[in-house]
Coordinates of C-alpha atoms in Angstrom, one line a residue:
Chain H
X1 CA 0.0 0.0 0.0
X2 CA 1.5 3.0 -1.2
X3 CA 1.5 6.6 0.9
X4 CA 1.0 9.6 -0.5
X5 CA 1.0 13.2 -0.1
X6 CA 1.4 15.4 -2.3
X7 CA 1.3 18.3 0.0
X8 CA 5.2 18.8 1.1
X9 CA 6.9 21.4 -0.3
X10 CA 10.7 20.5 1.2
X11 CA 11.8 17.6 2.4
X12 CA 14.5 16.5 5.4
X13 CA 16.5 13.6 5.1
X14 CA 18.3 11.9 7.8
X15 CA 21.3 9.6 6.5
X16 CA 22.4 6.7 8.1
X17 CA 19.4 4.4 8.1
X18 CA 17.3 6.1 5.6
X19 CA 19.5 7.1 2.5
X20 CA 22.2 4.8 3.4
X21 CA 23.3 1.9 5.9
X22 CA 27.3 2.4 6.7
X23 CA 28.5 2.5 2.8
X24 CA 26.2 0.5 1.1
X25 CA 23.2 3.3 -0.5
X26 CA 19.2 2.2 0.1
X27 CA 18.0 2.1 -3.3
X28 CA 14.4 3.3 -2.9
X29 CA 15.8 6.3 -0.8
X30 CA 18.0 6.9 -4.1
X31 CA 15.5 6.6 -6.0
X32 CA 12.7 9.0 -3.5
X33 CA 15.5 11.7 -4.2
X34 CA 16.2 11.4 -7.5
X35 CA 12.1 12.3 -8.1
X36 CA 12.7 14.9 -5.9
X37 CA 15.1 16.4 -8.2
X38 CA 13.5 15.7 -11.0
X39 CA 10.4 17.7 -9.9
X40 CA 12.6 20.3 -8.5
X41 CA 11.0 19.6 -4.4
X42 CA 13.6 21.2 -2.6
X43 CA 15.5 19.0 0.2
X44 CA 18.7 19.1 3.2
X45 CA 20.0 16.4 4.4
X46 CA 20.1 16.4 7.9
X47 CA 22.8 14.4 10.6
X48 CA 23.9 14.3 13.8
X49 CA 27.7 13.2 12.2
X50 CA 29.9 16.1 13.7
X51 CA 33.1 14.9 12.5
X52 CA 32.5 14.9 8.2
X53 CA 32.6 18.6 6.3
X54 CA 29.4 18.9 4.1
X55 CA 31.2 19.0 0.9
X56 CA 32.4 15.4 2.2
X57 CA 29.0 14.3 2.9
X58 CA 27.8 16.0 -0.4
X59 CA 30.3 13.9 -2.3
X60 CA 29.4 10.2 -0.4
X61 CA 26.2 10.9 -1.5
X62 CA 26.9 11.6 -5.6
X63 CA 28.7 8.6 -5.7
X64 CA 25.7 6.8 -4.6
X65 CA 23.6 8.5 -7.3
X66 CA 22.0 10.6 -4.8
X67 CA 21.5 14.5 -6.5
X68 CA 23.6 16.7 -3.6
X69 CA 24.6 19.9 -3.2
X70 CA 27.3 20.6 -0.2
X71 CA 24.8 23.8 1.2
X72 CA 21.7 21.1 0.7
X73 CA 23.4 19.6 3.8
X74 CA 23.3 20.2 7.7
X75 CA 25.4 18.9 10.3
X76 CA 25.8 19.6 14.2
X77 CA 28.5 21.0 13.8
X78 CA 27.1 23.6 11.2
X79 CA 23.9 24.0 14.0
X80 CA 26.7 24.3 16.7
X81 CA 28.5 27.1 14.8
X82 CA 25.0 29.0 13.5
X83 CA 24.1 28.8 17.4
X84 CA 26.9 30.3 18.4
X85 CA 26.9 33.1 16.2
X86 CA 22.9 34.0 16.9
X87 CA 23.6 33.7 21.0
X88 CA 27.0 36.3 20.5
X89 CA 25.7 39.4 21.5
X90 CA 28.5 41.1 21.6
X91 CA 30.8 43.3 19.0
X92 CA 34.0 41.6 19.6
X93 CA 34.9 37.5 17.9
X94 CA 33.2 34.6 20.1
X95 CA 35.8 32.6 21.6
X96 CA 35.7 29.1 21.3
X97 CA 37.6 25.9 23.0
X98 CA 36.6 23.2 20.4
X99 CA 37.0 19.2 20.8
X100 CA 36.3 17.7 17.8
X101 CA 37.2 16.6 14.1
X102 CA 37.6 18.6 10.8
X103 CA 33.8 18.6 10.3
X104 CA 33.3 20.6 13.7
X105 CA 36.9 22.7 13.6
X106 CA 35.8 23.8 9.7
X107 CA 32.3 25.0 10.7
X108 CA 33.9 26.7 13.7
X109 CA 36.1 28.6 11.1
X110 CA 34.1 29.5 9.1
X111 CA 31.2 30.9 11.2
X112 CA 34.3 33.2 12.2
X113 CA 34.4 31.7 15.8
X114 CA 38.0 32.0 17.2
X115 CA 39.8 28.8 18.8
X116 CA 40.9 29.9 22.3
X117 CA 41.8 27.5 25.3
X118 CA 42.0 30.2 28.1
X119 CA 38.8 31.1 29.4
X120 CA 36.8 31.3 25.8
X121 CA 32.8 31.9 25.6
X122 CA 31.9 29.1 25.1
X123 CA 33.0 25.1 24.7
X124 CA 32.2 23.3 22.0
X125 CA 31.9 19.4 21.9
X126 CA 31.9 16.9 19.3
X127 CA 33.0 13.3 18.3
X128 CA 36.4 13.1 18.5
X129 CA 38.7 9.6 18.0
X130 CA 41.8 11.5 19.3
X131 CA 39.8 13.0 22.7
X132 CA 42.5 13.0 25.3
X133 CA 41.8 13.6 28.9
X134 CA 44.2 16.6 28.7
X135 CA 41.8 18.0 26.3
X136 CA 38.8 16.9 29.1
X137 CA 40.0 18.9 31.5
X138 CA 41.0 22.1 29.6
X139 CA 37.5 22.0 28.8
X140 CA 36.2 21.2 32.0
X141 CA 38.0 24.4 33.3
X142 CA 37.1 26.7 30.8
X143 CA 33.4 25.5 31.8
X144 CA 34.1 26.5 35.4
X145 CA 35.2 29.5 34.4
X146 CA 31.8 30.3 32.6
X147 CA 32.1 29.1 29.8
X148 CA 29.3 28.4 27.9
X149 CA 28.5 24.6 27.4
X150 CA 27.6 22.9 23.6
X151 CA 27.8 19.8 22.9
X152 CA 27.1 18.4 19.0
X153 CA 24.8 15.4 19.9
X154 CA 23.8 13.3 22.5
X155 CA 24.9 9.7 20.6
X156 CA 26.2 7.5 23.4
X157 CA 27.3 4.8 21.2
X158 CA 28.3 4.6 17.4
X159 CA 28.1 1.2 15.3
X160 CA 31.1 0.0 14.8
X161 CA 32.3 -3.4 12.7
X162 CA 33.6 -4.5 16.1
X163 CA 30.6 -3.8 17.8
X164 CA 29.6 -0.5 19.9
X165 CA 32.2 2.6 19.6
X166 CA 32.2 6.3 22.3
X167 CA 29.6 8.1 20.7
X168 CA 29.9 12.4 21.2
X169 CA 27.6 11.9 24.1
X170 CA 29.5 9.6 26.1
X171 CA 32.2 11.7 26.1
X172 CA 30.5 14.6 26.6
X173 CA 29.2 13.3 29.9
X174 CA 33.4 13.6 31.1
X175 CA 32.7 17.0 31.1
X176 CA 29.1 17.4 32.7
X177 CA 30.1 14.7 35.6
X178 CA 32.8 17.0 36.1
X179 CA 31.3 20.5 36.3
X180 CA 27.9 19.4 37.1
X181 CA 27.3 21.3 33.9
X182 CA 25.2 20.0 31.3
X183 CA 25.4 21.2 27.8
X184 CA 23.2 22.9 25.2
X185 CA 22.7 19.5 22.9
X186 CA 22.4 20.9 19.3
X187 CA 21.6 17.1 17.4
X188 CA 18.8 15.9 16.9
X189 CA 16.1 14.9 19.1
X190 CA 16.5 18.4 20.0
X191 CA 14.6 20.6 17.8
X192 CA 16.9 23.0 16.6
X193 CA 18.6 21.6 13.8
X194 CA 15.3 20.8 11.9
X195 CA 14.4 24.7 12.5
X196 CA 17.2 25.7 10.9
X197 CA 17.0 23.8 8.1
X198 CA 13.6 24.8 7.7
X199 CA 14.4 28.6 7.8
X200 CA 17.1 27.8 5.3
X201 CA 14.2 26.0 2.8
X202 CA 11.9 28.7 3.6
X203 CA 8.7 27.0 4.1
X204 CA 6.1 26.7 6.6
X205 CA 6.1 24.0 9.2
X206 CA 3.2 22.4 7.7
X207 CA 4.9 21.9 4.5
X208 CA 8.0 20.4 5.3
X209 CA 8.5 16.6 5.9
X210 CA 11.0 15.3 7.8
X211 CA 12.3 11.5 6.7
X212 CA 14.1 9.1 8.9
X213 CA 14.4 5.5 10.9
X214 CA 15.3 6.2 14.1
X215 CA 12.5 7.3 16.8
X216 CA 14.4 8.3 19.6
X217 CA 16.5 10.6 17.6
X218 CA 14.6 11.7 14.0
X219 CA 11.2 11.5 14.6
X220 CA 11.3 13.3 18.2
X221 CA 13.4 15.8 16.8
X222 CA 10.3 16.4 13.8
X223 CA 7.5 16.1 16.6
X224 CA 9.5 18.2 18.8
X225 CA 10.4 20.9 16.1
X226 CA 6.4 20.7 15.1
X227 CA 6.5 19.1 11.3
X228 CA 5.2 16.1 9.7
X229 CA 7.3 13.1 9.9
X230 CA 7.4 10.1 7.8
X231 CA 9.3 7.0 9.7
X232 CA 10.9 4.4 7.1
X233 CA 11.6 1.2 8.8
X234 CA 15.0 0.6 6.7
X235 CA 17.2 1.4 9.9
X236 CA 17.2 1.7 14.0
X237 CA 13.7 1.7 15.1
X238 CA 11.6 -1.0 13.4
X239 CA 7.6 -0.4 12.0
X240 CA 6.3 -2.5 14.9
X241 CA 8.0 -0.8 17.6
X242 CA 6.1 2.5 16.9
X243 CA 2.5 1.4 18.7
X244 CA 4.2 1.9 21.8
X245 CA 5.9 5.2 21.4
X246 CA 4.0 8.4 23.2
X247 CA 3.4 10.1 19.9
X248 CA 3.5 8.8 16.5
X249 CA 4.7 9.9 13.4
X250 CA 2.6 11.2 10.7
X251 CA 3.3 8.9 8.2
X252 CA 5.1 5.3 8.2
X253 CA 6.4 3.0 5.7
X254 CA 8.6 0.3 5.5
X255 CA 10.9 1.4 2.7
X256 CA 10.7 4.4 0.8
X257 CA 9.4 2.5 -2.3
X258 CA 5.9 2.9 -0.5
X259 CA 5.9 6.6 -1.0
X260 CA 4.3 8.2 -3.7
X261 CA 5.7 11.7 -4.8
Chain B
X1 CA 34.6 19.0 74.8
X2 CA 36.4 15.5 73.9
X3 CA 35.1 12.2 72.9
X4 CA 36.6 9.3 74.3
X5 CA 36.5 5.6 73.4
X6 CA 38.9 3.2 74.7
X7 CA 37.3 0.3 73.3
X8 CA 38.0 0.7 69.3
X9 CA 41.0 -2.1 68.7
X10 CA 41.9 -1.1 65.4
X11 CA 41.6 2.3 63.1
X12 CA 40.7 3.0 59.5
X13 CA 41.6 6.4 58.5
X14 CA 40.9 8.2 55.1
X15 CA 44.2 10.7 53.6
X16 CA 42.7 13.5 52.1
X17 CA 41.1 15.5 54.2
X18 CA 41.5 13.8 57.3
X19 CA 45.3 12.8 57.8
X20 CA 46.3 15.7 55.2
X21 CA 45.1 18.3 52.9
X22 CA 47.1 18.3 49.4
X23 CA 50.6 18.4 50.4
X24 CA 49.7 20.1 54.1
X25 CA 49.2 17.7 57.0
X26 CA 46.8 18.3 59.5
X27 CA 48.5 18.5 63.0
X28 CA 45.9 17.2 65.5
X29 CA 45.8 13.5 62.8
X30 CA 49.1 13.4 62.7
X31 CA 49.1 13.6 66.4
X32 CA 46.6 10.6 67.2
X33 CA 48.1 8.0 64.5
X34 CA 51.3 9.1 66.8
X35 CA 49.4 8.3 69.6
X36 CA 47.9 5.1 68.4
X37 CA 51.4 4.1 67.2
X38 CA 52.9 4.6 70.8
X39 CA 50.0 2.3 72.6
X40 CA 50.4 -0.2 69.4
X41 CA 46.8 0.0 68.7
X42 CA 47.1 -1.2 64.9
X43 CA 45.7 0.8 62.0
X44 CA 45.4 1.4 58.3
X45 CA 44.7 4.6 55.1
X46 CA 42.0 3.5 53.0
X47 CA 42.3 5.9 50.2
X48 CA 39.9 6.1 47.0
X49 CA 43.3 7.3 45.2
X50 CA 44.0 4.6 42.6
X51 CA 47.3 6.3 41.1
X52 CA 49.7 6.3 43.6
X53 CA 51.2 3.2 44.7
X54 CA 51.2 2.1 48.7
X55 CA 55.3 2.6 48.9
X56 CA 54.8 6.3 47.8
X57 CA 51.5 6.8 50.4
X58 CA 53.8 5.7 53.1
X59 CA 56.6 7.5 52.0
X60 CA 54.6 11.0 52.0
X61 CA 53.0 10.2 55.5
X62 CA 56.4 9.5 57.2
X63 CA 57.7 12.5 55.7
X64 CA 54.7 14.8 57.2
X65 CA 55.7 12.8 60.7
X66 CA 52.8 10.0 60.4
X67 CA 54.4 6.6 61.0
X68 CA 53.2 4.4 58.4
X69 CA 54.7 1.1 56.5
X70 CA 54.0 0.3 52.9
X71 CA 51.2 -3.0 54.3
X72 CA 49.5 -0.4 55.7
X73 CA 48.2 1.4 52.9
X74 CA 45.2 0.2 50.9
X75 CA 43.9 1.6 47.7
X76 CA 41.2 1.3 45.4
X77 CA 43.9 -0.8 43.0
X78 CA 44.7 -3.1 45.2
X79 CA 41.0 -3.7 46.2
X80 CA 40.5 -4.3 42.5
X81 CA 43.4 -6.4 42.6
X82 CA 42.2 -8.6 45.5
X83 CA 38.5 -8.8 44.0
X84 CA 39.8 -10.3 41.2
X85 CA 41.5 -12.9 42.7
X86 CA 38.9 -13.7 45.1
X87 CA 36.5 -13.5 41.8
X88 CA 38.5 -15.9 39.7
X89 CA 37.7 -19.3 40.0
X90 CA 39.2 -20.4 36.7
X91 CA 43.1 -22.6 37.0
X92 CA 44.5 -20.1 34.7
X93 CA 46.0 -16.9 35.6
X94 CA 42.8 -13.8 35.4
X95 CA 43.4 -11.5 32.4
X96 CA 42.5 -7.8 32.6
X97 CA 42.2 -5.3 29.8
X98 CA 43.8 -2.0 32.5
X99 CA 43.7 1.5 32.0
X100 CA 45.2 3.5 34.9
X101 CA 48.5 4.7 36.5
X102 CA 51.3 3.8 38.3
X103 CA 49.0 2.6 41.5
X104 CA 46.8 0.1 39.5
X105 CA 48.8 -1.4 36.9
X106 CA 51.7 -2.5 40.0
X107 CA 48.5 -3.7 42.3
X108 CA 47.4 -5.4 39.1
X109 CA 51.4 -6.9 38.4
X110 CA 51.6 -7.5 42.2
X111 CA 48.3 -9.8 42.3
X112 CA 49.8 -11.8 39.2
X113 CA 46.8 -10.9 36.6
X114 CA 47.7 -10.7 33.2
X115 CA 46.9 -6.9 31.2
X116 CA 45.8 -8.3 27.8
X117 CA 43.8 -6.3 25.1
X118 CA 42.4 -8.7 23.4
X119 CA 39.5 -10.3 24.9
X120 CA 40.7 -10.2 28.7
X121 CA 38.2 -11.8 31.6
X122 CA 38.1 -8.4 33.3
X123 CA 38.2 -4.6 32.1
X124 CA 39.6 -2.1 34.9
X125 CA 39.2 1.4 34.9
X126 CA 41.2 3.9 37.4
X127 CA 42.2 7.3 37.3
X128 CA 44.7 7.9 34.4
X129 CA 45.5 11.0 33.2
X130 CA 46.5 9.7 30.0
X131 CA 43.3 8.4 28.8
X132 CA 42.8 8.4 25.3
X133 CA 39.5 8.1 23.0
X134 CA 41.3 4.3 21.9
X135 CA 42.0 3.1 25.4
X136 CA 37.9 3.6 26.0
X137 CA 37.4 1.9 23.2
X138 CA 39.4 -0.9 23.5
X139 CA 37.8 -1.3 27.1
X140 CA 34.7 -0.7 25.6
X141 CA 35.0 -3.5 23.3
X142 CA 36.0 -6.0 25.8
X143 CA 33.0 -5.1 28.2
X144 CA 30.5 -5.5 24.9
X145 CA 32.8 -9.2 24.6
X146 CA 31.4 -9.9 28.1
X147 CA 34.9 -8.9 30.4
X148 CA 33.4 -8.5 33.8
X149 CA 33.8 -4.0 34.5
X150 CA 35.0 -2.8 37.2
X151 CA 36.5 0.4 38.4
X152 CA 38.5 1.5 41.2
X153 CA 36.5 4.5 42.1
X154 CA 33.3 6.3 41.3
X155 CA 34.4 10.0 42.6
X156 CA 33.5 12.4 39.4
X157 CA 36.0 15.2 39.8
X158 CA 38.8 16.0 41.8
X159 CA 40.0 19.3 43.5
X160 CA 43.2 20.9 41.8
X161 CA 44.7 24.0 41.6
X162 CA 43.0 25.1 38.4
X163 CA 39.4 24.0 40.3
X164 CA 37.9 20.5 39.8
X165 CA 39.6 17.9 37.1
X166 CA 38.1 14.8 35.4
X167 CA 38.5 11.9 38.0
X168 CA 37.8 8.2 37.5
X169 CA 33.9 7.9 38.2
X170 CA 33.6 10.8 34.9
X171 CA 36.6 8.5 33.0
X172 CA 34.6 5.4 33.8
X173 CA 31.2 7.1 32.5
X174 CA 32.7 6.6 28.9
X175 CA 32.6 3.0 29.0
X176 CA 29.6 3.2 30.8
X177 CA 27.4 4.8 28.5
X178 CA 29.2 3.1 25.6
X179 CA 28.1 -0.5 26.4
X180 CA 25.1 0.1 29.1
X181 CA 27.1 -1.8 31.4
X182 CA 28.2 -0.2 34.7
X183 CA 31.0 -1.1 36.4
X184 CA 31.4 -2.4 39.9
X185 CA 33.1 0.4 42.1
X186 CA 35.5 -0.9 44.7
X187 CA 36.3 2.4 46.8
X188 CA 34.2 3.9 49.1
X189 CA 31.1 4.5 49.5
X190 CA 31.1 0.8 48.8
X191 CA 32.1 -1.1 51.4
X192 CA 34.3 -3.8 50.2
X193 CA 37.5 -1.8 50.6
X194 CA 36.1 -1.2 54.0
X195 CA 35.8 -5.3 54.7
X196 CA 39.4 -6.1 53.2
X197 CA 41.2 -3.8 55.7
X198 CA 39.1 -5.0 58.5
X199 CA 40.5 -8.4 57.4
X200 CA 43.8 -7.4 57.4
X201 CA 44.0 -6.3 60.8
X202 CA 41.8 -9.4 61.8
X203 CA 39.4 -7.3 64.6
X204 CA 35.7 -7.4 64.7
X205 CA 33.2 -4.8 63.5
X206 CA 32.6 -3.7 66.5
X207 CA 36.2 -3.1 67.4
X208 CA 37.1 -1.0 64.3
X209 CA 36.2 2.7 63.8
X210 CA 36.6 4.4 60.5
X211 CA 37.7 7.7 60.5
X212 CA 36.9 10.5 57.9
X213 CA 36.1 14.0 56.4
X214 CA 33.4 13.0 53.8
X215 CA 30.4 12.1 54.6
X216 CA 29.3 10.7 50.6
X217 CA 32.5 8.7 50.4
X218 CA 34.2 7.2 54.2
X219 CA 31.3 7.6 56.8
X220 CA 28.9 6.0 54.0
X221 CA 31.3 3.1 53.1
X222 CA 31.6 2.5 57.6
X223 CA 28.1 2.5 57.6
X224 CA 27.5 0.3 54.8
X225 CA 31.0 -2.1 55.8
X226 CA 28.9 -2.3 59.9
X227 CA 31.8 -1.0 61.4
X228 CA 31.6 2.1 63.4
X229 CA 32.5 5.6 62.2
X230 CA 33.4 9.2 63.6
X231 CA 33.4 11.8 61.5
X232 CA 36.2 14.8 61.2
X233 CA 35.3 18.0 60.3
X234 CA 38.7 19.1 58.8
X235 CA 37.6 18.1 55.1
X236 CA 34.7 17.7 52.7
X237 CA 31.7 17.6 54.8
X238 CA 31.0 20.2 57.4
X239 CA 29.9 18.7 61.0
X240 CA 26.5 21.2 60.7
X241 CA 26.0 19.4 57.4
X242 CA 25.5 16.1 59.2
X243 CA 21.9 16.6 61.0
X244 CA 20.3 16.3 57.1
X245 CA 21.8 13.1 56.6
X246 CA 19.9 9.7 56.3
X247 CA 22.2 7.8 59.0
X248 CA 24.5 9.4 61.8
X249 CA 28.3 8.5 61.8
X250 CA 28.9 6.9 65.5
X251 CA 31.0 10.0 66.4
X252 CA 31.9 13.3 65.4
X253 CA 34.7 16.0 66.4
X254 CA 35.4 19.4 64.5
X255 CA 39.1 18.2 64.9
X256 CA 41.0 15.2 66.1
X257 CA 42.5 17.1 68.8
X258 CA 38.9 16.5 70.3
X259 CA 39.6 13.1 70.2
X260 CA 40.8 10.7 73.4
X261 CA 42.4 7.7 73.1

């Protein structure tokens, strides 16, 4: 039985899961986009990945067929950057003590946020494979010093091939147990990246979709954020598992070849 | 106005805090553990420090005047050692997957368990101010393999000159999160540390008191181990502060100069 709404105006995508599982592309999800395209339905690809730049992302997906733009994609680390920018008040730089990889230290650049370990505004948290504790507590410092606290995303754990990996939010939680701090979470479930791709897509709430397969994380963030959702069971959260969630999404399928543009 | 109790045969006593604070001893503690050395009333440190190996403890407590021999120190590493061995019922010798300092990996050595990487019987966390995003992983990975967790300590920061730094209870939150496994904490307020000295110096319960300056940490771990307590007021919990807690340590004294023996 095939869904259909021809309503939407834009479209959200989440990645892992819904266009793609690790590197192997979803072919109906290729193909969901490609119409898209075709039809000329704007669409931003929204993830909680902090550590890849967008033109990175932007090239995975071309090679997978999938029509992509870099500035038709959003990261944390993008939302982390544009937060920082709209909370800075004042005339002078924000100041910045950033963990992370080149996908969070690039959109710290070039937001025009300054790298500074001694006493910065704010602290900045992402995924980082080379964290050291040295790093931890330079952080933790600058948070007791009043430092404002931002993390990427609140991912515990990351699928690895040898099982479960530190997600962003795991490490994160070095900081908070430290300082008693917890940060500003920027990744979805929170809201805030969805609003900001919706305010770069320039359409109303009720015209933007949001598509993705994990509940907890893509489908909150949606219901949270106040747009329609469609949950694809291709990924983390299976079709049968949504009768028991508090609120559920607008729309489900099982794979994006029941969905009718 | 001075307590007295003549009947306690044996004495725990907690370092920081209590016997010193940072690199400053406090004079009235070093005075008693004098005076309990004079009537040979036997006593041992039971410190949640995991780094510092029992040789140095003793070392830095003769040097502030304290008379103290290497047997009678007792840390959270060589609780973790001796849980181990009392754990493993296997012929061969226990392997264990260790991230820490100096203190855990000799307690470790010393107890004749094997550090192995590769999927040991037991993963043990302690303080290490070298941690790296790998070493979690690694541990990570051999708690997902089914490596029984454990950790020296669950204490979330620790006091430095720069304010409070990372300690072992946020380093062991990593692996925590990471695999939804918690560890099990050996140092105080869990009472097993309390129960392996109380062996040591081969004295009943009701023989033994516990002395210390945090409330959360050493009265909780005397209460919990059935042995009896007084509480110091030179350290982390103020004596006022007492009346709101859940269960009264036996005795309390703003200083050990209000203490008789």
């Amino acid at each position: 039985m095939k869904e259909y709404n021809a309503s939407y105006k834009a479209y959200l995508f989440d990645l892992d899961g819904t266009i793609y599982r690790g590197s192997d592309a979803i072919p109906e999800a290729v193909d969901v986009v490609n119409r898209l395209y075709g039809k000329g339905i704007p669409y931003v690809f929204v993830t909680n990945n902090s550590t890849t730049p967008p033109r990175s992302v932007a090239e995975k997906l071309v090679k997978m067929g999938v029509p992509c733009r870099e500035d038709q994609v959003l990261t944390t680390s993008m939302a982390a950057a544009s937060y920082i920018k709209s909370e800075h008040t004042l005339p002078s730089a924000p100041t910045a003590y950033v963990i992370g990889e080149a996908g969070l230290k690039e959109a710290v650049e070039s937001a025009g946020i300054v790298e500074k370990e001694d006493n910065p505004d704010y602290v900045v948290m992402g995924m980082d494979r080379e964290l050291t504790y040295s790093k931890a507590a330079t952080a933790a410092a600058a948070v007791q010093n009043g430092a404002v606290f931002i993390s990427t995303n609140a991912d515990k754990a990351m699928p690895s091939e040898t099982g479960f990996i530190p997600g962003n939010g795991a490490l994160t939680s070095i900081v908070a147990l430290t300082t008693g701090v917890e940060p500003a979470f920027m990744g979805k479930p929170e809201p805030m990246m969805i609003d900001q791709a919706r305010k770069l897509l320039g359409v109303p709430k009720d015209k933007l979709l949001l598509v993705g397969d994990n509940y907890e994380t893509d489908i909150t963030a949606g219901i949270r954020a106040g747009v329609s959702t469609l949950h694809v069971g291709t990924g983390v959260t299976p079709i049968h598992a949504l009768s028991s969630k508090p609120a559920l999404p607008t729309h489900a399928v099982a794979t994006l070849s029941d969905w009718s543009l």
